[in-house]
Amino acid sequence: MAPTASAQADHSVELAITGMTCASCVARVERKLAKLPGVSATVNLATATAHITREDPEVSQEQLIAAVEAIGYGASAMGGESAQEEAETDTESAHLARLRRRLIGSALLGLPVVLVSMIPALQFDGWQWVALLLATPVVAWGAWPFHRAAALNLRHGSATMDTLVSLGVLAAYLWSVGVVAAGGEHLYLEVAVVLTAFLLAGRFFEARAKRRAGDAIRALMDLGAKDVAVLRGGTEVRIPVEGLAVGDLFVVRPGEKIATDGEVVDGSSAVDESLLTGESVPVEVQPGSAVTGATVNSHGRLVVRATRIGADTKLAQIAALVERAQTGKAAVQRLADRISAVFVPAVIALAAGTFGVWMLTGASAATALTAAIAVVIIACPCALGLATPTALMVGTGRGAQLGLLISGPEVLESTRRIDTVVLDKTGTVTEGRMRLVEVVPAAGEDEAEVLRLAGALEDASEHPIAAAIAQAARERLGSLPPVTGFANTQGRGVTGTVEGRTVHAGRASWLGQQSLELTGGLAQARDAAEAAGRTVVFVAWDGQVRAALVVADTVKAASAEAVADLERLGLTPVLLTGDNAAAARAVAAEVGIDRFIAEVHPEDKVAEIRRLQEQGRVVAMVGDGVNDAAALAQADLGLAMGTGTDAAIAASDLTLVRGDLRAAGDAIRLARRTLRTIKANLFWAFAYNVAALPLAALGMLNPMIAGAAMASSSVFVVTNSLRLRRFQPLHR
């Protein structure tokens, strides 16, 4: 018998992990936890969390935390309480603030050291002592995160990029201390301070990007109502939404968010579900209709009975989908880390071997130490460390200027591999709002007269379809006549008197109940419009149906061009929508997409993405609604339209601020070019080390020349990265 959901939940633990800096840290934590009996763990570097499943509930949370802390990392229990979430946010903010202070302090103290060391004209008597005084806090305080990580790694018998950074900084600094003490002038303090400042900058921007990883779920949960008017003995009492219980009756006024999932027991209205479903047409509700929390009551007072609260609501379930998709997405290990996994231990061994060989050949200790330090300095991973962050900073900076936001380096690898792009329809390919697209008058009727009377009548209604008709009438004809005796039959139609005429506007079935039949080709117009997935409103007065007004969510002007751009990039476009098949087919044909998937619910969008991935496709997803957030996180590459919801943007890898689908192609091109730049940087930085290390080991490079060579490699990496500033989009 399968365990119940609650039992499974009891056996699962979420821990917040601190102190992880690279993929090797993730593997170390997972291995340590897996040594406990019946425990399996998935650690997410981006969100700094561990999802742990225990077969044996006797393994306590305290044991899990102790296991993580035993290998030098921090761990604490995670909960859903808002106070804890705020505390975690405060901790992240404090970490960023510390990094910022270290970066600014190191840059301000290090700049005079670089200037006085590199420009002889600025040197004065005793300048070495001043440089040493300024460099000491940079090495001791600014580079402390690297020293601490290196010490922890050493304690557990491993080495990472932090190890070489720490060794390089300390080697350059300690060598310089010895030179100053001996009265010499060949210092390498500039090596220590520049290395520290640049790598702190990379660490700062990386930490800031990681902080955004949890924004998707926070944005989702922020959509919900904060308080609710509950009926207590027939009296409305406003309480925090957390106080709602299943079975409570609560009131929703026009314009208010529905507090939780429930069933309408009194009143009728149209509910705007676009935040959750992405669909532009509000859903008519009446007693007995189910409603979803966080959707908006367009008009009319509703009394709703709560049926689901808290983690059981649809909004919370979508948030859980996003969280699971983020956790299940394999983090792409940075290229620099992959190289350093072999490179760092090899360099340390080479430096030790160099010292030993020189001593065995009878050289002096000073000669042997000089060669060993030259090896460490020449191998000091300044260029390797800068390869990713400089290209990423320039590429993302250029992208920000163009309205293309790239969330981090792992995104770049995804853009190279994708072969399929799934496009959400509403708000992405289409405008996401209703517009009047056609007026079909009956034989002998004047189109302007029809639009004037219908627009005047619909102007008295709050319904989005009515608003689209009224807006079109006002744009074409100017001011509209007043309406008297307005009456609304919820979800069916409206009636009113305009210039002495009783005008009706609504569905054909509703007009038929009033003995108003379609004539003059209006039935054919209705059939054609509905076949194309459009909505039809009929207008009648003086006992006759006078015209059909066709309303639809229109395709964006640039969508067809955007689809062609994506195909030129080698991608296969797929249209995905919750709309009906007729609407999907019409939009797909208009923009040039051969394949579409229609009538897809939010949870099914994730399943469709996963199904494509199981077929061997590498999938990009472009969307803008909350219903797209989980699919954006599940996709190998998520692109959010910046005109959409915060939840979709936070769950995505790339954000298109312009809201123009053509920007998707530009974003992919920029990301791919940035990835090529990173790879070129890493190749030349690594090639430089491969070529220079033997020379240093043979004593052919003293530490001063090694420092200059290292600086040259860094200049090359930065200069190569700056070429990304010239990137131009295809469409402006």
XYZ file of C-alpha atoms in Angstrom:
732
model
C 0.000 0.000 0.000
C 1.394 3.375 -1.011
C 2.060 5.867 1.760
C -0.325 8.750 2.084
C 0.610 12.239 1.043
C 0.812 13.314 4.628
C 3.094 10.452 5.488
C 5.377 11.339 2.636
C 5.396 14.929 3.755
C 6.396 13.842 7.271
C 9.383 11.981 5.801
C 10.558 14.991 3.754
C 12.688 17.813 5.091
C 13.756 21.094 3.511
C 17.017 22.593 4.764
C 18.563 25.939 3.924
C 22.279 25.452 3.236
C 24.883 28.190 3.592
C 28.535 28.306 2.526
C 28.209 26.540 -0.852
C 30.163 28.198 -3.672
C 30.335 25.656 -6.508
C 29.019 22.345 -7.801
C 31.623 20.395 -5.806
C 30.042 21.801 -2.635
C 26.660 20.474 -3.790
C 28.111 17.015 -4.386
C 29.850 17.028 -0.999
C 26.636 17.872 0.880
C 24.642 15.261 -1.060
C 27.250 12.567 -0.388
C 27.384 13.365 3.320
C 23.596 13.236 3.724
C 23.375 10.032 1.682
C 25.624 8.287 4.243
C 22.813 8.488 6.800
C 20.585 5.368 6.766
C 17.647 5.602 4.365
C 18.360 9.223 3.401
C 18.461 10.655 -0.140
C 19.036 14.330 -0.856
C 18.834 16.739 -3.767
C 20.775 19.953 -3.230
C 20.026 23.037 -5.307
C 22.927 25.489 -5.572
C 20.792 28.289 -7.039
C 18.292 28.292 -4.193
C 20.815 27.078 -1.560
C 18.401 24.408 -0.349
C 18.433 20.653 0.220
C 15.328 18.530 -0.317
C 15.775 15.424 1.827
C 13.674 12.254 1.837
C 13.925 9.866 4.803
C 12.791 6.268 4.613
C 13.274 6.066 8.366
C 11.567 8.922 10.279
C 13.842 8.118 13.230
C 16.573 10.075 11.414
C 15.893 13.425 12.999
C 16.142 16.867 11.509
C 18.872 17.638 14.057
C 20.947 14.719 12.737
C 20.600 16.007 9.189
C 21.702 19.498 10.217
C 24.614 18.090 12.208
C 25.770 16.037 9.202
C 25.894 19.138 7.001
C 27.646 21.201 9.659
C 30.227 18.441 10.182
C 31.683 19.133 6.720
C 31.877 22.877 7.207
C 28.572 24.169 5.825
C 25.681 25.793 7.629
C 22.185 24.285 7.716
C 18.832 25.294 9.166
C 15.242 24.101 8.906
C 12.956 25.760 6.383
C 9.308 26.505 7.023
C 6.416 28.255 5.362
C 6.060 30.948 7.976
C 6.275 34.463 6.615
C 8.502 35.516 9.502
C 11.065 32.904 8.522
C 10.847 33.909 4.859
C 11.516 37.499 5.874
C 14.459 36.356 8.021
C 15.922 34.435 5.070
C 15.532 37.483 2.842
C 17.249 39.598 5.493
C 20.125 37.093 5.647
C 20.561 37.202 1.863
C 20.510 40.996 1.951
C 23.122 41.042 4.718
C 25.358 38.685 2.699
C 25.093 40.905 -0.373
C 25.794 43.981 1.736
C 28.950 42.359 3.153
C 30.172 41.439 -0.321
C 29.456 44.968 -1.542
C 31.419 46.474 1.339
C 34.362 44.156 0.712
C 34.303 44.950 -3.012
C 34.147 48.727 -2.563
C 36.742 48.716 0.225
C 39.144 46.522 -1.771
C 38.746 48.671 -4.892
C 39.332 51.952 -3.022
C 42.362 50.637 -1.143
C 43.741 48.689 -4.093
C 43.643 51.446 -6.727
C 46.491 53.524 -5.159
C 48.533 50.298 -4.793
C 48.168 49.534 -8.498
C 48.971 53.100 -9.559
C 52.065 53.498 -7.402
C 53.328 50.006 -8.276
C 52.860 50.294 -12.042
C 53.757 53.963 -12.673
C 57.357 54.828 -11.676
C 56.616 58.569 -11.802
C 54.267 58.172 -8.841
C 56.797 56.377 -6.661
C 58.321 58.241 -3.709
C 60.598 57.413 -0.809
C 58.970 54.721 1.298
C 56.192 54.045 -1.230
C 56.643 50.304 -0.632
C 55.550 50.653 3.015
C 52.505 52.730 2.010
C 51.540 50.134 -0.608
C 51.971 47.364 1.943
C 49.854 49.264 4.464
C 47.034 49.711 1.917
C 47.245 46.148 0.571
C 47.160 44.432 3.966
C 43.421 45.006 4.690
C 42.584 43.971 1.113
C 44.426 40.669 1.544
C 43.253 40.013 5.109
C 39.707 41.385 5.041
C 38.715 41.716 1.380
C 39.942 38.235 0.409
C 38.677 36.627 3.627
C 35.817 34.686 1.894
C 38.383 32.987 -0.343
C 40.767 32.242 2.543
C 37.934 30.821 4.654
C 36.639 28.591 1.823
C 40.164 27.401 1.061
C 40.726 26.523 4.732
C 37.443 24.578 4.907
C 38.298 22.700 1.714
C 41.772 21.916 3.044
C 40.303 20.570 6.276
C 38.188 18.127 4.261
C 40.950 17.201 1.836
C 39.733 19.021 -1.298
C 40.679 22.023 -3.420
C 38.666 24.445 -5.546
C 39.126 27.737 -7.335
C 39.044 29.384 -3.908
C 42.154 27.433 -2.990
C 44.182 28.863 -5.861
C 42.790 32.351 -5.317
C 43.810 32.221 -1.661
C 47.224 30.752 -2.480
C 47.841 33.324 -5.200
C 46.845 36.283 -3.053
C 48.866 35.082 -0.068
C 51.885 34.127 -2.171
C 52.029 37.535 -3.850
C 51.472 39.312 -0.539
C 53.952 37.302 1.538
C 56.608 37.551 -1.166
C 56.111 41.315 -1.170
C 56.340 41.474 2.632
C 59.709 39.736 2.437
C 60.924 42.100 -0.286
C 59.818 45.199 1.665
C 61.473 43.888 4.827
C 64.695 43.371 2.856
C 64.522 46.878 1.409
C 63.732 45.740 -2.147
C 61.345 47.247 -4.684
C 60.110 44.332 -6.832
C 56.726 43.949 -5.184
C 53.653 42.006 -6.322
C 51.086 43.702 -4.110
C 49.166 44.876 -7.173
C 48.680 41.220 -8.108
C 47.096 40.509 -4.726
C 44.749 43.519 -4.690
C 43.638 43.288 -8.340
C 42.929 39.580 -8.034
C 40.922 40.152 -4.866
C 38.866 43.057 -6.251
C 37.979 41.402 -9.573
C 36.984 38.097 -8.035
C 34.948 39.827 -5.336
C 33.065 41.576 -8.138
C 32.311 38.232 -9.758
C 31.222 36.740 -6.433
C 28.959 39.744 -5.738
C 27.125 39.536 -9.071
C 26.800 35.776 -8.724
C 25.262 36.118 -5.256
C 22.838 38.750 -6.517
C 21.711 36.443 -9.333
C 21.228 33.524 -6.915
C 19.027 35.667 -4.702
C 16.550 36.001 -7.563
C 16.154 32.221 -7.837
C 13.441 32.151 -5.154
C 11.553 35.158 -6.493
C 9.231 33.017 -8.620
C 7.550 31.401 -5.650
C 7.460 34.653 -3.653
C 5.852 36.454 -6.599
C 3.240 33.714 -6.904
C 2.275 33.821 -3.264
C 2.136 37.631 -3.288
C -0.724 37.413 -5.808
C -3.124 36.211 -3.163
C -5.414 38.464 -1.154
C -4.031 39.669 2.184
C -7.356 39.979 4.029
C -10.963 38.908 3.547
C -14.464 39.958 4.628
C -15.894 36.883 6.400
C -19.582 36.597 7.256
C -20.035 36.004 10.994
C -23.695 35.810 11.991
C -24.689 37.810 8.911
C -22.129 40.555 9.667
C -18.982 41.148 7.630
C -15.774 40.886 9.658
C -12.462 41.628 7.923
C -9.723 39.216 8.973
C -6.281 38.169 7.601
C -6.672 35.556 4.888
C -4.700 33.069 7.041
C -7.688 33.030 9.418
C -10.037 31.514 6.817
C -11.284 27.978 7.428
C -12.899 25.535 5.003
C -16.650 26.181 4.986
C -16.401 29.892 5.885
C -18.566 32.301 3.880
C -16.804 35.432 2.638
C -17.785 38.446 0.550
C -16.029 39.586 -2.630
C -16.852 43.065 -3.935
C -16.231 44.348 -7.488
C -12.516 44.795 -8.148
C -11.448 42.646 -5.178
C -9.338 39.498 -5.326
C -11.056 36.256 -4.345
C -9.346 35.209 -1.114
C -9.211 31.436 -1.670
C -10.688 28.622 -3.765
C -14.398 28.279 -3.190
C -17.941 27.968 -4.487
C -20.285 30.874 -5.188
C -23.382 30.685 -2.980
C -24.905 34.079 -3.805
C -24.531 36.676 -6.560
C -23.315 36.565 -10.159
C -20.420 38.236 -11.893
C -17.592 37.858 -14.400
C -14.282 36.761 -12.863
C -11.000 37.794 -14.453
C -8.806 34.675 -14.356
C -6.097 36.002 -16.675
C -3.452 36.032 -13.930
C -3.846 32.287 -13.497
C -5.122 31.039 -16.865
C -3.651 33.648 -19.204
C -7.000 33.889 -21.000
C -8.356 37.343 -21.705
C -12.116 36.664 -21.550
C -13.554 36.749 -17.986
C -15.505 33.710 -16.829
C -19.163 34.162 -15.921
C -19.988 32.806 -12.458
C -23.230 32.287 -10.566
C -24.394 30.263 -7.544
C -22.760 26.832 -7.748
C -19.784 28.006 -9.815
C -16.275 27.214 -8.596
C -13.879 30.155 -8.231
C -10.130 30.272 -7.697
C -8.152 32.267 -5.165
C -6.209 35.331 -6.444
C -8.589 35.844 -9.402
C -10.404 39.195 -9.614
C -14.140 39.839 -9.359
C -14.910 42.182 -12.257
C -18.361 43.363 -11.122
C -21.183 42.322 -8.847
C -21.103 41.259 -5.187
C -20.324 37.597 -4.567
C -20.694 35.459 -1.463
C -18.319 32.500 -1.634
C -17.923 29.392 0.536
C -14.250 28.459 1.061
C -13.536 24.925 -0.182
C -9.718 24.880 -0.105
C -7.245 26.926 1.881
C -3.496 27.295 2.293
C -1.331 24.720 0.510
C -4.400 23.036 -1.056
C -5.379 26.032 -3.219
C -4.707 26.160 -6.945
C -2.351 29.124 -6.472
C -0.279 27.197 -3.914
C -0.230 24.150 -6.177
C 1.115 26.227 -9.076
C 3.768 27.611 -6.697
C 4.689 24.041 -5.777
C 4.964 23.179 -9.473
C 7.433 26.029 -9.942
C 9.454 24.923 -6.918
C 9.601 21.302 -8.072
C 10.565 22.324 -11.602
C 13.376 24.518 -10.281
C 14.644 21.762 -7.995
C 14.525 19.150 -10.737
C 16.371 21.282 -13.292
C 20.000 20.080 -13.363
C 22.328 22.968 -12.577
C 24.908 23.461 -15.317
C 28.318 23.445 -13.682
C 30.326 26.462 -14.708
C 33.047 25.833 -17.264
C 35.689 27.396 -15.038
C 34.799 24.991 -12.227
C 35.027 22.007 -14.579
C 38.501 23.058 -15.661
C 39.664 23.871 -12.138
C 38.542 20.475 -10.836
C 41.661 19.051 -12.494
C 43.709 22.209 -12.804
C 43.826 23.330 -9.161
C 45.242 20.134 -7.613
C 47.678 19.856 -10.522
C 49.014 23.377 -9.958
C 49.471 22.811 -6.236
C 51.303 19.563 -6.926
C 53.436 21.260 -9.586
C 54.427 24.102 -7.221
C 55.411 21.626 -4.504
C 57.254 19.480 -7.047
C 59.068 22.513 -8.422
C 60.337 23.444 -4.979
C 61.430 19.872 -4.310
C 63.208 19.371 -7.637
C 65.143 22.627 -7.327
C 66.228 21.685 -3.821
C 67.320 18.224 -4.975
C 69.415 19.779 -7.741
C 71.350 21.717 -5.146
C 69.773 25.123 -5.706
C 69.349 27.498 -2.825
C 66.112 27.658 -0.877
C 65.532 31.192 -2.242
C 65.830 29.948 -5.834
C 63.528 27.004 -5.192
C 60.978 29.203 -3.398
C 61.114 31.810 -6.163
C 60.314 29.196 -8.819
C 57.508 27.688 -6.713
C 55.940 31.100 -6.091
C 56.248 31.907 -9.785
C 54.298 28.724 -10.539
C 51.505 29.711 -8.133
C 51.379 33.298 -9.409
C 51.500 32.361 -13.097
C 48.758 29.803 -12.442
C 46.763 32.141 -10.224
C 43.342 31.894 -11.837
C 42.704 35.577 -12.412
C 41.995 35.074 -16.115
C 40.146 31.825 -15.429
C 38.135 33.507 -12.697
C 37.394 36.528 -14.878
C 36.479 34.550 -18.000
C 32.888 33.921 -16.984
C 31.939 36.986 -14.888
C 33.395 39.636 -17.217
C 31.754 38.203 -20.326
C 28.555 37.699 -18.372
C 28.597 41.238 -16.991
C 29.254 42.820 -20.392
C 26.771 40.551 -22.148
C 24.025 41.062 -19.576
C 24.782 44.793 -19.419
C 24.378 45.083 -23.174
C 21.249 42.968 -22.939
C 19.803 45.285 -20.280
C 20.342 48.252 -22.610
C 18.355 46.389 -25.254
C 15.633 45.121 -22.885
C 16.988 41.545 -22.779
C 17.635 40.321 -19.234
C 19.815 37.202 -18.768
C 19.636 35.705 -15.266
C 22.972 33.876 -15.096
C 25.720 31.846 -16.773
C 23.825 28.542 -16.717
C 21.276 30.117 -19.068
C 23.880 30.522 -21.793
C 24.521 26.796 -22.086
C 20.783 26.230 -22.495
C 20.498 28.692 -25.396
C 23.135 26.764 -27.317
C 21.312 23.436 -27.001
C 17.639 24.319 -27.538
C 15.923 23.049 -30.693
C 12.235 23.661 -29.880
C 10.508 26.843 -28.702
C 7.046 26.665 -27.126
C 5.068 29.926 -27.379
C 2.178 30.766 -25.063
C -0.615 32.344 -27.090
C -2.312 34.952 -24.926
C -0.136 37.968 -24.182
C 2.855 36.493 -25.999
C 1.804 35.892 -29.597
C -1.398 37.915 -29.151
C -2.094 41.235 -27.443
C -3.814 39.633 -24.456
C -6.820 41.976 -24.512
C -10.116 41.989 -26.378
C -10.638 44.243 -29.412
C -13.436 44.742 -31.909
C -12.086 43.271 -35.134
C -15.151 43.268 -37.400
C -18.653 44.710 -37.743
C -21.003 42.640 -39.954
C -24.223 44.622 -40.566
C -27.390 42.907 -41.820
C -28.561 43.797 -45.323
C -29.488 47.466 -45.572
C -27.976 48.465 -42.206
C -25.454 51.283 -41.786
C -22.256 50.131 -40.045
C -21.611 53.487 -38.369
C -25.171 53.621 -36.981
C -24.880 50.067 -35.651
C -21.574 50.840 -33.963
C -22.872 54.112 -32.499
C -25.908 52.535 -30.846
C -24.112 49.348 -29.765
C -21.157 51.338 -28.429
C -23.420 53.624 -26.437
C -25.224 50.643 -24.876
C -22.058 48.666 -24.098
C -20.423 51.757 -22.614
C -22.766 51.365 -19.640
C -21.442 47.836 -18.962
C -18.262 46.891 -17.058
C -17.661 43.676 -19.016
C -14.319 43.568 -20.934
C -16.063 42.563 -24.184
C -18.460 45.474 -23.790
C -15.513 47.765 -23.045
C -13.798 46.645 -26.276
C -16.919 47.496 -28.319
C -17.404 50.862 -26.597
C -13.741 51.782 -27.055
C -13.844 50.936 -30.766
C -17.017 52.994 -31.213
C -15.498 55.971 -29.426
C -12.262 55.739 -31.450
C -14.161 55.674 -34.766
C -17.082 57.984 -34.037
C -16.072 60.223 -31.137
C -18.603 60.867 -28.369
C -21.478 58.433 -27.768
C -25.114 59.205 -26.885
C -26.378 58.554 -23.335
C -28.222 55.411 -22.254
C -31.265 55.142 -20.015
C -33.015 52.138 -18.525
C -29.870 50.014 -18.710
C -30.343 46.372 -17.621
C -27.804 43.557 -17.514
C -28.721 39.880 -17.851
C -25.578 38.351 -16.346
C -23.475 36.503 -18.885
C -26.143 36.768 -21.595
C -26.651 40.333 -22.763
C -27.632 43.918 -22.003
C -30.587 46.150 -22.792
C -31.053 49.913 -22.732
C -32.701 52.876 -24.386
C -30.559 54.953 -26.759
C -32.136 57.989 -28.473
C -35.615 56.570 -27.889
C -34.779 53.095 -29.247
C -34.683 49.945 -27.103
C -31.371 48.353 -28.033
C -30.314 44.774 -27.189
C -26.759 43.396 -27.370
C -25.774 39.864 -26.458
C -25.625 36.235 -27.450
C -27.779 34.823 -30.242
C -29.468 32.368 -27.846
C -30.478 35.208 -25.520
C -31.891 37.274 -28.389
C -33.752 34.185 -29.600
C -35.559 33.997 -26.248
C -36.910 37.455 -27.072
C -38.076 36.357 -30.542
C -35.156 38.129 -32.253
C -33.822 35.813 -34.981
C -30.640 36.118 -37.038
C -31.167 37.238 -40.632
C -29.236 38.525 -43.613
C -26.211 36.260 -43.404
C -25.579 36.951 -39.709
C -25.703 33.224 -38.852
C -22.953 32.565 -41.400
C -20.913 35.426 -39.906
C -21.310 33.862 -36.469
C -20.229 30.426 -37.686
C -17.164 31.832 -39.438
C -16.132 33.902 -36.428
C -16.586 31.060 -33.944
C -14.654 28.699 -36.239
C -11.770 31.158 -35.925
C -12.087 31.133 -32.130
C -13.620 34.614 -31.907
C -16.503 35.936 -29.800
C -19.650 37.324 -31.467
C -22.083 39.871 -29.975
C -25.348 40.606 -31.821
C -27.125 43.988 -31.783
C -30.892 44.404 -32.224
C -33.526 47.119 -32.046
C -37.074 47.636 -33.292
C -37.669 43.878 -33.372
C -34.761 43.009 -35.726
C -31.167 41.831 -35.312
C -29.147 44.523 -37.057
C -25.517 43.364 -36.941
C -22.873 41.005 -35.602
C -19.894 42.466 -33.720
C -16.836 40.202 -33.760
C -14.468 40.561 -30.805
C -11.117 38.796 -30.459
C -7.711 38.847 -28.855
C -5.659 40.103 -31.823
C -2.264 38.829 -32.933
C 0.653 41.190 -32.279
C 1.941 42.869 -35.415
C 5.460 41.497 -34.992
C 4.553 37.901 -34.080
C 4.819 36.427 -37.592
C 8.223 38.056 -38.097
C 9.332 36.776 -34.674
C 8.344 33.204 -35.557
C 10.345 33.446 -38.790
C 13.373 34.700 -36.783
C 13.157 31.739 -34.405
C 12.986 29.309 -37.323
C 16.105 30.915 -38.847
C 17.874 30.145 -35.556
C 17.109 26.472 -36.159
C 14.203 26.277 -33.698
C 10.858 24.536 -34.201
C 7.990 26.732 -32.877
C 5.008 25.185 -31.064
C 1.930 27.209 -30.013
C 0.568 26.320 -26.549
C -2.703 27.719 -25.195
C -5.611 27.125 -22.866
C -7.913 28.436 -25.596
C -10.034 26.192 -27.813
C -8.640 24.437 -30.871
C -10.337 26.798 -33.341
C -8.735 29.883 -31.814
C -5.364 28.134 -31.594
C -5.528 26.970 -35.218
C -6.393 30.451 -36.475
C -3.583 32.155 -34.569
C -1.047 29.479 -35.554
C -1.941 29.856 -39.224
C -1.711 33.646 -39.031
C 1.831 33.659 -37.613
C 3.183 30.691 -39.552
C 3.321 27.964 -36.883
C 2.606 24.420 -38.044
C 2.071 22.761 -34.661
C -0.238 23.874 -31.846
C -1.482 22.362 -28.577
C -4.839 23.724 -27.375
C -7.117 23.531 -24.310
C -4.178 23.114 -21.941
C -4.651 23.804 -18.205
C -1.786 25.366 -16.166
C -0.670 22.037 -14.704
C -0.875 20.449 -18.157
C 1.524 23.030 -19.604
C 4.291 21.569 -17.442
C 3.330 18.079 -18.630
C 3.488 19.196 -22.280
C 6.961 20.658 -21.781
C 8.081 17.474 -20.039
C 6.579 15.337 -22.826
C 8.609 17.213 -25.434
C 11.739 16.774 -23.309
C 11.077 13.038 -23.025
C 10.990 12.940 -26.838
C 14.577 14.185 -26.838
C 13.775 17.836 -27.507
C 15.641 20.626 -25.728
C 12.818 23.068 -25.065
C 12.582 26.833 -24.660
C 9.301 28.291 -23.363
C 8.063 31.845 -23.945
C 5.175 33.060 -21.759
C 3.846 35.889 -19.636
C 1.167 34.632 -17.218
C 1.221 32.991 -13.793
C -0.050 29.869 -15.533
C 3.209 29.894 -17.514
C 5.502 30.189 -14.472
C 5.815 26.466 -13.760
C 6.310 25.670 -17.455
C 8.980 28.381 -17.705
C 10.821 26.784 -14.797
C 10.427 23.253 -16.218
C 11.713 24.218 -19.666
C 15.409 23.977 -20.449
C 15.228 27.703 -21.196
C 12.438 29.993 -19.933
C 11.781 33.350 -21.614
C 9.241 35.693 -19.986
C 7.619 38.686 -21.634
C 8.386 41.693 -19.435
C 4.823 42.927 -19.936
C 3.583 39.825 -18.090
C 3.361 38.897 -14.435
C 6.149 39.072 -11.855
C 5.797 35.337 -11.238
C 6.471 34.461 -14.879
C 9.437 36.848 -15.020
C 10.950 35.483 -11.800
C 10.594 31.868 -12.986
C 12.292 32.561 -16.311
C 15.919 32.474 -17.434
C 15.556 35.354 -19.896
C 13.175 38.312 -19.634
C 12.100 40.311 -22.701
C 11.379 43.752 -21.269
C 10.104 45.148 -24.565
C 7.159 42.748 -24.685
C 8.017 42.220 -28.374
C 8.253 38.539 -29.325
C 10.998 39.395 -31.835
C 13.191 40.094 -28.808
C 13.210 36.332 -28.107
C 15.424 35.756 -31.142
C 17.671 38.673 -30.172
C 17.986 37.328 -26.614
C 18.974 33.866 -27.828
C 21.529 35.365 -30.229
C 23.043 37.524 -27.475
C 23.153 34.627 -25.019
C 24.834 32.364 -27.579
C 27.406 35.027 -28.428
C 28.112 35.570 -24.722
C 28.640 31.822 -24.296
C 31.077 31.783 -27.233
C 32.961 34.662 -25.614
C 33.185 32.819 -22.284
C 34.506 29.714 -24.027
C 37.094 31.764 -25.921
C 38.154 33.452 -22.675
C 38.523 30.120 -20.914
C 40.467 28.614 -23.803
C 43.033 31.413 -23.918
C 43.279 31.672 -20.126
C 43.869 27.949 -19.871
C 46.240 27.895 -22.874
C 48.262 30.681 -21.265
C 48.631 28.615 -18.105
C 49.591 25.485 -20.007
C 52.298 27.409 -21.889
C 53.611 29.473 -18.960
C 53.619 26.895 -16.155
C 56.569 24.869 -17.513
C 58.577 28.082 -17.981
C 57.885 29.103 -14.380
C 58.766 25.648 -13.062
C 62.070 25.743 -14.949
C 62.942 29.053 -13.298
C 62.698 30.971 -16.573
C 60.032 33.317 -15.190
C 60.612 35.229 -12.010
C 57.549 36.279 -9.992
C 57.625 39.803 -11.467
C 57.447 38.516 -15.059
C 54.873 35.946 -13.927
C 52.764 38.743 -12.457
C 52.993 40.768 -15.662
C 52.052 37.731 -17.757
C 49.116 37.020 -15.479
C 47.966 40.639 -15.774
C 48.272 40.435 -19.573
C 46.050 37.368 -19.693
C 43.490 39.204 -17.596
C 43.599 42.235 -19.897
C 42.972 39.957 -22.863
C 39.973 38.339 -21.196
C 38.448 41.708 -20.283
C 39.104 43.186 -23.738
C 37.598 40.164 -25.454
C 34.526 40.432 -23.239
C 34.100 44.123 -24.049
C 33.510 43.218 -27.697
C 30.014 42.149 -26.627
C 29.140 45.818 -26.223
C 28.924 46.003 -30.017
C 26.091 43.465 -30.206
C 23.125 44.836 -32.198
C 19.606 43.340 -32.353
C 17.999 42.569 -35.695
C 14.946 44.687 -34.841
C 14.910 48.070 -33.121
